[in-house]
Amino acid sequence: MLKSFSQFQVAKESADVIIMDDNFSTIVTVGKWGRSIYINIQKFVQFQLTVNIVALIVNFSSACLTGNAPLTAVQLLWVNMIMDTLGALALATEPPNDELMKRSPVGRKEISSVFNEINSRELEKINVFKGILRNHVFVAVVTCTVVFQIIIVQFLGTFANTSPLTMQQWIGSILLGFLCMPIAAALKMIPVNGK
C-alpha cells in the first residue's frame, strides 16, 4: 500500500493499492464497500438457489407422481425473470453499514418469491425486517413483484396458463410462503464455525 503523493515512482509501480486522496480513512470505506458487495452476492445466491431448488422439486416430484409438471415453461420463465432481475436488484442495493466492519474478514478459501427475498436480506440476523424501509429500491421491487404476481395470476390466465385464485387460496398461499420465515430464523440460530 502506498500514498499517491509519494516521491518514489518505483514503489508506486509495484504497490498493490495506491491511496489517491492521501487519506488512510479511504481504506476503511473500501473495506466496507467490499464486504457489502460480498454479502449482497451471498444474499442473491441464497435467494436464487432456494427458488431454483423449490421449482425443481415441485416439477420433478409432481411429474413423477402424476405424470404432469405443474409449472409450464412460461411460468418457469416468469419465476426466473422475477428472480434474476427484480430479486437481484433488490438484494444488490443494500448499502454498506458500520456493522460490516465488526465482522471478521472473509477467508480466501470460502466459496463464495417474496418471503424468501425478504429472508435473504439478512444472512445472519433473525429480524429480517429491521431497517427494511431504509432501502427504497428493495421495497419498490418487492411491491412490484407482488403487484405483477397478482396481475399475472388473476388477469393473464390465458397467457400464463393460470387460473384466478379465490380469497381463501390467496390466504393459504401467503401463509404457506410465510412458513419460510420461522424456518430461516431457526436455521440462523444454529451455530456455524463456533460463532
PDB file of C-alpha atoms in Angstrom:
ATOM      1  CA  MET A   1       0.000   0.000   0.000  1.00  0.00           C
ATOM      2  CA  LEU A   2       1.311   3.410  -0.917  1.00  0.00           C
ATOM      3  CA  LYS A   3       0.154   7.007  -0.638  1.00  0.00           C
ATOM      4  CA  SER A   4      -0.288   8.603  -4.050  1.00  0.00           C
ATOM      5  CA  PHE A   5       1.812  11.668  -3.307  1.00  0.00           C
ATOM      6  CA  SER A   6       4.857   9.599  -2.509  1.00  0.00           C
ATOM      7  CA  GLN A   7       8.006  10.567  -4.417  1.00  0.00           C
ATOM      8  CA  PHE A   8       9.054   7.012  -5.182  1.00  0.00           C
ATOM      9  CA  GLN A   9       7.883   6.108  -8.697  1.00  0.00           C
ATOM     10  CA  VAL A  10       9.314   2.572  -8.462  1.00  0.00           C
ATOM     11  CA  ALA A  11       7.348   1.939  -5.289  1.00  0.00           C
ATOM     12  CA  LYS A  12       4.175   3.241  -6.962  1.00  0.00           C
ATOM     13  CA  GLU A  13       4.597   0.830  -9.855  1.00  0.00           C
ATOM     14  CA  SER A  14       4.986  -2.191  -7.581  1.00  0.00           C
ATOM     15  CA  ALA A  15       2.306  -1.293  -4.994  1.00  0.00           C
ATOM     16  CA  ASP A  16      -0.922  -3.331  -4.900  1.00  0.00           C
ATOM     17  CA  VAL A  17      -3.007  -0.437  -3.567  1.00  0.00           C
ATOM     18  CA  ILE A  18      -2.381   3.272  -4.104  1.00  0.00           C
ATOM     19  CA  ILE A  19      -4.325   5.736  -1.958  1.00  0.00           C
ATOM     20  CA  MET A  20      -5.259   8.524  -4.359  1.00  0.00           C
ATOM     21  CA  ASP A  21      -6.551  11.080  -1.837  1.00  0.00           C
ATOM     22  CA  ASP A  22      -3.636  10.673   0.619  1.00  0.00           C
ATOM     23  CA  ASN A  23      -6.059   9.691   3.405  1.00  0.00           C
ATOM     24  CA  PHE A  24      -5.936   6.328   5.191  1.00  0.00           C
ATOM     25  CA  SER A  25      -9.648   6.503   6.084  1.00  0.00           C
ATOM     26  CA  THR A  26     -10.287   5.659   2.419  1.00  0.00           C
ATOM     27  CA  ILE A  27      -9.126   2.113   3.197  1.00  0.00           C
ATOM     28  CA  VAL A  28     -11.966   1.731   5.723  1.00  0.00           C
ATOM     29  CA  THR A  29     -14.500   2.880   3.121  1.00  0.00           C
ATOM     30  CA  VAL A  30     -13.082   0.489   0.529  1.00  0.00           C
ATOM     31  CA  GLY A  31     -13.184  -2.384   3.015  1.00  0.00           C
ATOM     32  CA  LYS A  32     -16.768  -1.574   3.973  1.00  0.00           C
ATOM     33  CA  TRP A  33     -17.924  -1.488   0.331  1.00  0.00           C
ATOM     34  CA  GLY A  34     -16.021  -4.679  -0.481  1.00  0.00           C
ATOM     35  CA  ARG A  35     -17.664  -6.552   2.380  1.00  0.00           C
ATOM     36  CA  SER A  36     -21.057  -5.120   1.432  1.00  0.00           C
ATOM     37  CA  ILE A  37     -20.711  -6.362  -2.148  1.00  0.00           C
ATOM     38  CA  TYR A  38     -19.641  -9.797  -0.904  1.00  0.00           C
ATOM     39  CA  ILE A  39     -22.631 -10.036   1.462  1.00  0.00           C
ATOM     40  CA  ASN A  40     -25.047  -8.823  -1.236  1.00  0.00           C
ATOM     41  CA  ILE A  41     -23.779 -11.509  -3.617  1.00  0.00           C
ATOM     42  CA  GLN A  42     -24.265 -14.113  -0.877  1.00  0.00           C
ATOM     43  CA  LYS A  43     -27.827 -12.908  -0.344  1.00  0.00           C
ATOM     44  CA  PHE A  44     -28.631 -13.177  -4.046  1.00  0.00           C
ATOM     45  CA  VAL A  45     -27.075 -16.639  -4.388  1.00  0.00           C
ATOM     46  CA  GLN A  46     -29.058 -17.877  -1.373  1.00  0.00           C
ATOM     47  CA  PHE A  47     -32.241 -16.443  -2.865  1.00  0.00           C
ATOM     48  CA  GLN A  48     -31.547 -17.897  -6.322  1.00  0.00           C
ATOM     49  CA  LEU A  49     -30.669 -21.365  -5.021  1.00  0.00           C
ATOM     50  CA  THR A  50     -33.797 -21.536  -2.896  1.00  0.00           C
ATOM     51  CA  VAL A  51     -36.117 -20.562  -5.748  1.00  0.00           C
ATOM     52  CA  ASN A  52     -34.461 -22.915  -8.257  1.00  0.00           C
ATOM     53  CA  ILE A  53     -34.393 -25.884  -5.884  1.00  0.00           C
ATOM     54  CA  VAL A  54     -38.050 -25.422  -4.939  1.00  0.00           C
ATOM     55  CA  ALA A  55     -39.077 -25.158  -8.614  1.00  0.00           C
ATOM     56  CA  LEU A  56     -37.058 -28.283  -9.433  1.00  0.00           C
ATOM     57  CA  ILE A  57     -38.503 -30.302  -6.546  1.00  0.00           C
ATOM     58  CA  VAL A  58     -42.076 -29.227  -7.288  1.00  0.00           C
ATOM     59  CA  ASN A  59     -41.851 -30.011 -11.008  1.00  0.00           C
ATOM     60  CA  PHE A  60     -39.855 -33.228 -10.642  1.00  0.00           C
ATOM     61  CA  SER A  61     -41.901 -34.749  -7.817  1.00  0.00           C
ATOM     62  CA  SER A  62     -45.186 -33.835  -9.476  1.00  0.00           C
ATOM     63  CA  ALA A  63     -44.034 -35.214 -12.828  1.00  0.00           C
ATOM     64  CA  CYS A  64     -43.002 -38.484 -11.159  1.00  0.00           C
ATOM     65  CA  LEU A  65     -46.209 -38.837  -9.138  1.00  0.00           C
ATOM     66  CA  THR A  66     -48.849 -37.575 -11.558  1.00  0.00           C
ATOM     67  CA  GLY A  67     -47.136 -37.527 -14.935  1.00  0.00           C
ATOM     68  CA  ASN A  68     -47.699 -33.770 -15.346  1.00  0.00           C
ATOM     69  CA  ALA A  69     -45.450 -30.863 -14.418  1.00  0.00           C
ATOM     70  CA  PRO A  70     -47.451 -28.175 -12.576  1.00  0.00           C
ATOM     71  CA  LEU A  71     -45.274 -25.293 -13.786  1.00  0.00           C
ATOM     72  CA  THR A  72     -45.316 -24.575 -17.512  1.00  0.00           C
ATOM     73  CA  ALA A  73     -42.410 -23.097 -19.440  1.00  0.00           C
ATOM     74  CA  VAL A  74     -43.993 -19.630 -19.305  1.00  0.00           C
ATOM     75  CA  GLN A  75     -44.459 -19.898 -15.541  1.00  0.00           C
ATOM     76  CA  LEU A  76     -40.847 -21.013 -15.021  1.00  0.00           C
ATOM     77  CA  LEU A  77     -39.717 -18.156 -17.246  1.00  0.00           C
ATOM     78  CA  TRP A  78     -41.774 -15.757 -15.104  1.00  0.00           C
ATOM     79  CA  VAL A  79     -40.217 -17.086 -11.889  1.00  0.00           C
ATOM     80  CA  ASN A  80     -36.720 -16.757 -13.356  1.00  0.00           C
ATOM     81  CA  MET A  81     -37.416 -13.269 -14.675  1.00  0.00           C
ATOM     82  CA  ILE A  82     -38.579 -12.105 -11.242  1.00  0.00           C
ATOM     83  CA  MET A  83     -35.737 -13.903  -9.508  1.00  0.00           C
ATOM     84  CA  ASP A  84     -32.897 -12.818 -11.785  1.00  0.00           C
ATOM     85  CA  THR A  85     -33.896  -9.219 -12.435  1.00  0.00           C
ATOM     86  CA  LEU A  86     -36.014  -7.799  -9.658  1.00  0.00           C
ATOM     87  CA  GLY A  87     -34.612 -10.102  -6.967  1.00  0.00           C
ATOM     88  CA  ALA A  88     -31.031  -9.257  -7.885  1.00  0.00           C
ATOM     89  CA  LEU A  89     -31.828  -5.549  -7.991  1.00  0.00           C
ATOM     90  CA  ALA A  90     -33.483  -5.662  -4.576  1.00  0.00           C
ATOM     91  CA  LEU A  91     -30.774  -7.673  -2.853  1.00  0.00           C
ATOM     92  CA  ALA A  92     -27.779  -5.999  -4.515  1.00  0.00           C
ATOM     93  CA  THR A  93     -28.729  -2.474  -3.470  1.00  0.00           C
ATOM     94  CA  GLU A  94     -28.303  -2.900   0.280  1.00  0.00           C
ATOM     95  CA  PRO A  95     -25.837  -0.131   1.238  1.00  0.00           C
ATOM     96  CA  PRO A  96     -22.835  -0.841   3.498  1.00  0.00           C
ATOM     97  CA  ASN A  97     -23.088  -0.154   7.217  1.00  0.00           C
ATOM     98  CA  ASP A  98     -20.692   0.044  10.148  1.00  0.00           C
ATOM     99  CA  GLU A  99     -21.743  -3.422  11.379  1.00  0.00           C
ATOM    100  CA  LEU A 100     -19.850  -4.947   8.441  1.00  0.00           C
ATOM    101  CA  MET A 101     -16.532  -3.720   9.827  1.00  0.00           C
ATOM    102  CA  LYS A 102     -17.127  -5.550  13.127  1.00  0.00           C
ATOM    103  CA  ARG A 103     -17.218  -8.897  11.331  1.00  0.00           C
ATOM    104  CA  SER A 104     -14.083 -10.907  10.751  1.00  0.00           C
ATOM    105  CA  PRO A 105     -12.620 -10.675   7.238  1.00  0.00           C
ATOM    106  CA  VAL A 106     -13.785 -13.187   4.661  1.00  0.00           C
ATOM    107  CA  GLY A 107     -11.358 -16.077   4.283  1.00  0.00           C
ATOM    108  CA  ARG A 108      -9.784 -16.686   0.901  1.00  0.00           C
ATOM    109  CA  LYS A 109     -10.932 -20.311   0.877  1.00  0.00           C
ATOM    110  CA  GLU A 110     -14.590 -19.506   1.478  1.00  0.00           C
ATOM    111  CA  ILE A 111     -16.812 -20.365  -1.516  1.00  0.00           C
ATOM    112  CA  SER A 112     -18.326 -17.670  -2.468  1.00  0.00           C
ATOM    113  CA  SER A 113     -40.761 -15.399  -4.059  1.00  0.00           C
ATOM    114  CA  VAL A 114     -41.314 -12.507  -1.819  1.00  0.00           C
ATOM    115  CA  PHE A 115     -40.826 -14.017   1.674  1.00  0.00           C
ATOM    116  CA  ASN A 116     -37.608 -15.689   0.569  1.00  0.00           C
ATOM    117  CA  GLU A 117     -36.425 -12.394  -0.891  1.00  0.00           C
ATOM    118  CA  ILE A 118     -37.139 -10.657   2.421  1.00  0.00           C
ATOM    119  CA  ASN A 119     -35.472 -13.535   4.257  1.00  0.00           C
ATOM    120  CA  SER A 120     -32.398 -13.220   2.051  1.00  0.00           C
ATOM    121  CA  ARG A 121     -31.867  -9.590   3.137  1.00  0.00           C
ATOM    122  CA  GLU A 122     -30.038 -10.653   6.286  1.00  0.00           C
ATOM    123  CA  LEU A 123     -27.923 -13.797   6.245  1.00  0.00           C
ATOM    124  CA  GLU A 124     -27.209 -13.965   9.976  1.00  0.00           C
ATOM    125  CA  LYS A 125     -29.742 -11.753  11.758  1.00  0.00           C
ATOM    126  CA  ILE A 126     -33.071 -13.229  12.815  1.00  0.00           C
ATOM    127  CA  ASN A 127     -35.011  -9.958  12.477  1.00  0.00           C
ATOM    128  CA  VAL A 128     -35.005  -9.523   8.684  1.00  0.00           C
ATOM    129  CA  PHE A 129     -37.455  -6.616   8.868  1.00  0.00           C
ATOM    130  CA  LYS A 130     -35.091  -4.313  10.785  1.00  0.00           C
ATOM    131  CA  GLY A 131     -34.209  -1.365   8.549  1.00  0.00           C
ATOM    132  CA  ILE A 132     -36.188  -2.724   5.600  1.00  0.00           C
ATOM    133  CA  LEU A 133     -37.719   0.677   4.826  1.00  0.00           C
ATOM    134  CA  ARG A 134     -34.288   2.344   4.509  1.00  0.00           C
ATOM    135  CA  ASN A 135     -33.694   0.563   1.196  1.00  0.00           C
ATOM    136  CA  HIS A 136     -36.319   2.149  -1.037  1.00  0.00           C
ATOM    137  CA  VAL A 137     -35.293   0.073  -4.060  1.00  0.00           C
ATOM    138  CA  PHE A 138     -35.882  -3.155  -2.129  1.00  0.00           C
ATOM    139  CA  VAL A 139     -39.349  -2.020  -1.003  1.00  0.00           C
ATOM    140  CA  ALA A 140     -40.240  -0.915  -4.558  1.00  0.00           C
ATOM    141  CA  VAL A 141     -39.059  -4.205  -6.070  1.00  0.00           C
ATOM    142  CA  VAL A 142     -40.965  -6.340  -3.557  1.00  0.00           C
ATOM    143  CA  THR A 143     -44.083  -4.236  -4.127  1.00  0.00           C
ATOM    144  CA  CYS A 144     -43.729  -4.590  -7.923  1.00  0.00           C
ATOM    145  CA  THR A 145     -43.222  -8.337  -7.541  1.00  0.00           C
ATOM    146  CA  VAL A 146     -46.447  -8.690  -5.538  1.00  0.00           C
ATOM    147  CA  VAL A 147     -48.430  -6.476  -7.938  1.00  0.00           C
ATOM    148  CA  PHE A 148     -47.116  -8.271 -11.046  1.00  0.00           C
ATOM    149  CA  GLN A 149     -47.820 -11.650  -9.450  1.00  0.00           C
ATOM    150  CA  ILE A 150     -51.425 -10.680  -8.715  1.00  0.00           C
ATOM    151  CA  ILE A 151     -51.872  -9.369 -12.273  1.00  0.00           C
ATOM    152  CA  ILE A 152     -50.420 -12.461 -13.937  1.00  0.00           C
ATOM    153  CA  VAL A 153     -52.421 -14.893 -11.778  1.00  0.00           C
ATOM    154  CA  GLN A 154     -55.729 -13.044 -11.705  1.00  0.00           C
ATOM    155  CA  PHE A 155     -55.879 -11.414 -15.139  1.00  0.00           C
ATOM    156  CA  LEU A 156     -53.395 -13.052 -17.530  1.00  0.00           C
ATOM    157  CA  GLY A 157     -54.527 -16.647 -17.088  1.00  0.00           C
ATOM    158  CA  THR A 158     -54.695 -17.376 -20.809  1.00  0.00           C
ATOM    159  CA  PHE A 159     -51.125 -16.205 -21.397  1.00  0.00           C
ATOM    160  CA  ALA A 160     -49.581 -17.765 -18.268  1.00  0.00           C
ATOM    161  CA  ASN A 161     -51.831 -20.841 -18.129  1.00  0.00           C
ATOM    162  CA  THR A 162     -53.093 -19.964 -14.640  1.00  0.00           C
ATOM    163  CA  SER A 163     -56.500 -19.807 -13.007  1.00  0.00           C
ATOM    164  CA  PRO A 164     -57.593 -16.911 -10.785  1.00  0.00           C
ATOM    165  CA  LEU A 165     -57.304 -17.709  -7.083  1.00  0.00           C
ATOM    166  CA  THR A 166     -60.069 -17.310  -4.548  1.00  0.00           C
ATOM    167  CA  MET A 167     -59.512 -15.272  -1.376  1.00  0.00           C
ATOM    168  CA  GLN A 168     -59.011 -18.493   0.627  1.00  0.00           C
ATOM    169  CA  GLN A 169     -56.381 -19.690  -1.860  1.00  0.00           C
ATOM    170  CA  TRP A 170     -54.538 -16.365  -1.655  1.00  0.00           C
ATOM    171  CA  ILE A 171     -54.539 -16.536   2.151  1.00  0.00           C
ATOM    172  CA  GLY A 172     -53.340 -20.149   2.031  1.00  0.00           C
ATOM    173  CA  SER A 173     -50.562 -19.213  -0.404  1.00  0.00           C
ATOM    174  CA  ILE A 174     -49.438 -16.305   1.766  1.00  0.00           C
ATOM    175  CA  LEU A 175     -49.417 -18.452   4.914  1.00  0.00           C
ATOM    176  CA  LEU A 176     -47.520 -21.222   3.131  1.00  0.00           C
ATOM    177  CA  GLY A 177     -44.976 -18.708   1.821  1.00  0.00           C
ATOM    178  CA  PHE A 178     -44.633 -17.169   5.287  1.00  0.00           C
ATOM    179  CA  LEU A 179     -43.521 -20.550   6.681  1.00  0.00           C
ATOM    180  CA  CYS A 180     -40.023 -19.924   5.320  1.00  0.00           C
ATOM    181  CA  MET A 181     -39.617 -17.041   7.809  1.00  0.00           C
ATOM    182  CA  PRO A 182     -39.640 -19.081  11.057  1.00  0.00           C
ATOM    183  CA  ILE A 183     -37.725 -21.919   9.379  1.00  0.00           C
ATOM    184  CA  ALA A 184     -34.985 -19.492   8.297  1.00  0.00           C
ATOM    185  CA  ALA A 185     -34.943 -17.918  11.785  1.00  0.00           C
ATOM    186  CA  ALA A 186     -34.476 -21.370  13.329  1.00  0.00           C
ATOM    187  CA  LEU A 187     -31.670 -22.185  10.880  1.00  0.00           C
ATOM    188  CA  LYS A 188     -29.906 -18.902  11.682  1.00  0.00           C
ATOM    189  CA  MET A 189     -29.763 -19.887  15.376  1.00  0.00           C
ATOM    190  CA  ILE A 190     -27.640 -22.951  14.561  1.00  0.00           C
ATOM    191  CA  PRO A 191     -24.007 -22.102  15.413  1.00  0.00           C
ATOM    192  CA  VAL A 192     -21.594 -22.215  12.474  1.00  0.00           C
ATOM    193  CA  ASN A 193     -17.807 -22.415  12.913  1.00  0.00           C
ATOM    194  CA  GLY A 194     -18.028 -21.684  16.632  1.00  0.00           C
ATOM    195  CA  LYS A 195     -19.865 -18.347  16.170  1.00  0.00           C
TER     196      LYS A 195
END
